[in-house]
């Protein structure tokens, strides 16, 4: 499978990585993560090069991972530094890959590309999550489909009215949409004035029986980071007077057919109301899990491939953002593959 390599992928929430080993499959590769009090988060390949035992089931000994099978020890650079057998000589091939790690926006990001190019400035800006005066919530959903289906699902809000009757509003099928390229990102916007909101949104915003002007703005950045912001304003009022609900949706392939789905959102009202945070998180998470993921799992099953275009899908107007994002990602992967074929080995 071809993944874009020279980019950062979210591997875990920062809070998930502690001094215990965390095993995770990312881009079809087993990886072990852990936190060192002095030097931060480390990540190395999770398959021992001796007999391919899972290093994540080993233990940390003096800051090194000891393989649970025959006890070879690997340091944070992935190099075997202790061999308890025979004269202790260490075969040169006894090493696993180390992945550069960086922590930003409450997530741990790993670099799967060429070493030396891992610039943390390339991590997408999701800093709104730590904006003062806001309340944040976050969750992971285990996604049963290819990661690009999850990006498509956020870029295409036309499904909301049908798949999420509790959340859906006419805005998603009837609003005025635009899709454009902003730098290297795809941005989809939707505007629907004088809109009636669903019961859940109305309750949340305390706007029952009121109409609002609604703007939705979705920005996709390769390989699969999406920021989705909803704005709700009094009819006729400018957007900067609106109540703003931003969220991010970061998708990391576990395999070609499964996805780690990290989402988080904030709000800037009733920020101290923990019960409200929990209520929104529960309602939102249930929608992503029980409605979106369930549909994507069924789609993936019937598709039988992760190559959407090979099935020649029917394209609707609301698909423009997803199609553009897929084309862009495809192009980036192609350029990267061509460059690595051309480079001397
Ligand atoms: S499998 Fe890891 S030391 Fe043997
Ligand atoms: Fe959805």
Short mmCIF file of N, CA, C and O in Angstrom, two decimals, residues 14-63:
data_model
loop_
_atom_site.label_atom_id
_atom_site.label_comp_id
_atom_site.label_asym_id
_atom_site.label_seq_id
_atom_site.Cartn_x
_atom_site.Cartn_y
_atom_site.Cartn_z
N UNK A 14 -1.37 12.46 23.57
CA UNK A 14 -0.23 12.59 24.50
C UNK A 14 -0.52 11.88 25.81
O UNK A 14 0.36 11.22 26.38
N UNK A 15 -1.76 12.01 26.28
CA UNK A 15 -2.12 11.44 27.58
C UNK A 15 -2.10 9.91 27.57
O UNK A 15 -2.06 9.28 28.63
N UNK A 16 -2.13 9.31 26.39
CA UNK A 16 -2.11 7.84 26.33
C UNK A 16 -0.71 7.28 26.50
O UNK A 16 -0.54 6.08 26.73
N UNK A 17 0.29 8.12 26.26
CA UNK A 17 1.67 7.61 26.27
C UNK A 17 2.31 7.93 27.61
O UNK A 17 2.50 9.10 27.96
N UNK A 18 2.61 6.89 28.37
CA UNK A 18 3.23 7.05 29.67
C UNK A 18 4.47 6.20 29.75
O UNK A 18 5.08 5.85 28.73
N UNK A 19 4.82 5.81 30.95
CA UNK A 19 6.04 5.02 31.10
C UNK A 19 5.82 3.54 30.77
O UNK A 19 6.77 2.77 30.71
N UNK A 20 4.55 3.15 30.55
CA UNK A 20 4.29 1.77 30.11
C UNK A 20 4.36 1.74 28.58
O UNK A 20 4.05 2.73 27.92
N UNK A 21 4.75 0.60 28.04
CA UNK A 21 4.84 0.48 26.58
C UNK A 21 3.45 0.47 25.95
O UNK A 21 2.55 -0.20 26.44
N UNK A 22 3.31 1.21 24.87
CA UNK A 22 2.05 1.25 24.14
C UNK A 22 2.30 0.69 22.74
O UNK A 22 3.13 1.22 22.00
N UNK A 23 1.61 -0.41 22.41
CA UNK A 23 1.78 -1.02 21.08
C UNK A 23 0.67 -0.53 20.17
O UNK A 23 -0.49 -0.51 20.58
N UNK A 24 1.04 -0.19 18.96
CA UNK A 24 0.01 0.28 18.04
C UNK A 24 0.45 -0.04 16.62
O UNK A 24 1.64 0.08 16.31
N UNK A 25 -0.48 -0.43 15.79
CA UNK A 25 -0.16 -0.63 14.39
C UNK A 25 -0.48 0.66 13.65
O UNK A 25 -1.58 1.21 13.78
N UNK A 26 0.50 1.18 12.91
CA UNK A 26 0.34 2.44 12.19
C UNK A 26 0.90 2.25 10.78
O UNK A 26 2.03 1.76 10.63
N UNK A 27 0.13 2.58 9.78
CA UNK A 27 0.56 2.39 8.39
C UNK A 27 1.06 0.97 8.17
O UNK A 27 2.13 0.74 7.59
N UNK A 28 0.33 0.02 8.68
CA UNK A 28 0.63 -1.41 8.55
C UNK A 28 1.88 -1.85 9.30
O UNK A 28 2.35 -2.97 9.11
N UNK A 29 2.45 -0.98 10.12
CA UNK A 29 3.67 -1.35 10.83
C UNK A 29 3.45 -1.37 12.33
O UNK A 29 2.83 -0.45 12.86
N UNK A 30 3.97 -2.42 13.01
CA UNK A 30 3.87 -2.42 14.46
C UNK A 30 4.85 -1.41 15.05
O UNK A 30 6.01 -1.36 14.64
N UNK A 31 4.36 -0.61 15.98
CA UNK A 31 5.19 0.44 16.59
C UNK A 31 5.00 0.36 18.11
O UNK A 31 3.91 0.01 18.58
N UNK A 32 6.05 0.65 18.85
CA UNK A 32 5.95 0.74 20.31
C UNK A 32 6.29 2.16 20.72
O UNK A 32 7.29 2.72 20.27
N UNK A 33 5.46 2.71 21.56
CA UNK A 33 5.69 4.07 22.05
C UNK A 33 5.84 4.04 23.56
O UNK A 33 5.20 3.23 24.23
N UNK A 34 6.66 4.94 24.08
CA UNK A 34 6.71 5.12 25.52
C UNK A 34 7.27 6.49 25.84
O UNK A 34 7.81 7.17 24.96
N UNK A 35 7.11 6.88 27.07
CA UNK A 35 7.57 8.21 27.49
C UNK A 35 8.69 8.06 28.49
O UNK A 35 8.61 7.27 29.43
N UNK A 36 9.71 8.85 28.25
CA UNK A 36 10.86 8.86 29.12
C UNK A 36 10.79 10.19 29.86
O UNK A 36 10.63 11.22 29.23
N UNK A 37 10.85 10.15 31.17
CA UNK A 37 10.65 11.41 31.91
C UNK A 37 11.62 12.49 31.46
O UNK A 37 11.26 13.65 31.39
N UNK A 38 12.84 12.09 31.13
CA UNK A 38 13.83 13.09 30.72
C UNK A 38 13.66 13.57 29.28
O UNK A 38 13.68 14.76 29.00
N UNK A 39 13.46 12.62 28.37
CA UNK A 39 13.58 13.00 26.95
C UNK A 39 12.30 12.90 26.13
O UNK A 39 12.35 12.94 24.92
N UNK A 40 11.17 12.77 26.80
CA UNK A 40 9.92 12.80 26.04
C UNK A 40 9.52 11.46 25.46
O UNK A 40 9.89 10.41 25.96
N UNK A 41 8.75 11.54 24.35
CA UNK A 41 8.17 10.32 23.78
C UNK A 41 9.13 9.69 22.77
O UNK A 41 9.75 10.39 21.97
N UNK A 42 9.24 8.38 22.84
CA UNK A 42 10.03 7.63 21.87
C UNK A 42 9.11 6.65 21.14
O UNK A 42 8.12 6.19 21.69
N UNK A 43 9.50 6.30 19.92
CA UNK A 43 8.75 5.31 19.16
C UNK A 43 9.72 4.51 18.32
O UNK A 43 10.54 5.08 17.60
N UNK A 44 9.66 3.19 18.45
CA UNK A 44 10.49 2.33 17.61
C UNK A 44 9.64 1.20 17.05
O UNK A 44 8.51 0.96 17.51
N UNK A 45 10.17 0.51 16.07
CA UNK A 45 9.46 -0.61 15.45
C UNK A 45 9.11 -1.65 16.50
O UNK A 45 9.89 -1.91 17.42
N UNK A 46 7.96 -2.30 16.36
CA UNK A 46 7.46 -3.19 17.41
C UNK A 46 7.71 -4.66 17.14
O UNK A 46 7.14 -5.50 17.84
N UNK A 47 8.56 -4.97 16.15
CA UNK A 47 8.77 -6.38 15.82
C UNK A 47 10.25 -6.70 15.99
O UNK A 47 11.11 -6.18 15.29
N UNK A 48 10.55 -7.57 16.94
CA UNK A 48 11.94 -7.92 17.23
C UNK A 48 12.58 -8.56 16.00
O UNK A 48 11.99 -9.44 15.38
N UNK A 49 13.80 -8.12 15.62
CA UNK A 49 14.42 -8.66 14.41
C UNK A 49 14.96 -10.09 14.60
O UNK A 49 15.41 -10.71 13.64
N UNK A 50 14.94 -10.62 15.84
CA UNK A 50 15.40 -11.99 16.04
C UNK A 50 14.35 -12.99 15.57
O UNK A 50 14.46 -13.56 14.50
N UNK A 51 13.28 -13.17 16.34
CA UNK A 51 12.23 -14.09 15.93
C UNK A 51 10.88 -13.40 15.80
O UNK A 51 9.84 -14.02 15.88
N UNK A 52 10.96 -12.08 15.67
CA UNK A 52 9.77 -11.29 15.36
C UNK A 52 8.72 -11.32 16.47
O UNK A 52 7.52 -11.31 16.22
N UNK A 53 9.19 -11.35 17.69
CA UNK A 53 8.28 -11.25 18.84
C UNK A 53 7.83 -9.79 18.98
O UNK A 53 8.52 -8.87 18.55
N UNK A 54 6.67 -9.58 19.59
CA UNK A 54 6.18 -8.21 19.79
C UNK A 54 6.95 -7.49 20.90
O UNK A 54 6.80 -7.84 22.09
N UNK A 55 7.73 -6.50 20.53
CA UNK A 55 8.51 -5.78 21.54
C UNK A 55 7.62 -5.07 22.54
O UNK A 55 7.99 -4.85 23.68
N UNK A 56 6.42 -4.70 22.11
CA UNK A 56 5.50 -4.01 23.00
C UNK A 56 5.07 -4.85 24.19
O UNK A 56 4.56 -4.33 25.18
N UNK A 57 5.28 -6.16 24.10
CA UNK A 57 4.95 -7.03 25.25
C UNK A 57 6.16 -7.24 26.15
O UNK A 57 6.10 -7.99 27.12
N UNK A 58 7.26 -6.58 25.80
CA UNK A 58 8.45 -6.65 26.65
C UNK A 58 8.37 -5.66 27.78
O UNK A 58 7.29 -5.16 28.11
N UNK A 59 9.52 -5.38 28.37
CA UNK A 59 9.49 -4.38 29.44
C UNK A 59 10.67 -3.43 29.33
O UNK A 59 11.67 -3.73 28.67
N UNK A 60 10.51 -2.31 29.99
CA UNK A 60 11.58 -1.32 29.97
C UNK A 60 12.59 -1.66 31.05
O UNK A 60 12.24 -1.89 32.21
N UNK A 61 13.85 -1.71 30.65
CA UNK A 61 14.95 -1.98 31.58
C UNK A 61 15.98 -0.88 31.34
O UNK A 61 16.53 -0.79 30.24
N UNK A 62 16.18 -0.04 32.32
CA UNK A 62 17.12 1.09 32.17
C UNK A 62 16.85 1.91 30.91
O UNK A 62 17.77 2.26 30.17
N UNK A 63 15.59 2.15 30.64
CA UNK A 63 15.26 2.99 29.48
C UNK A 63 15.34 2.26 28.15
O UNK A 63 15.21 2.87 27.09
#
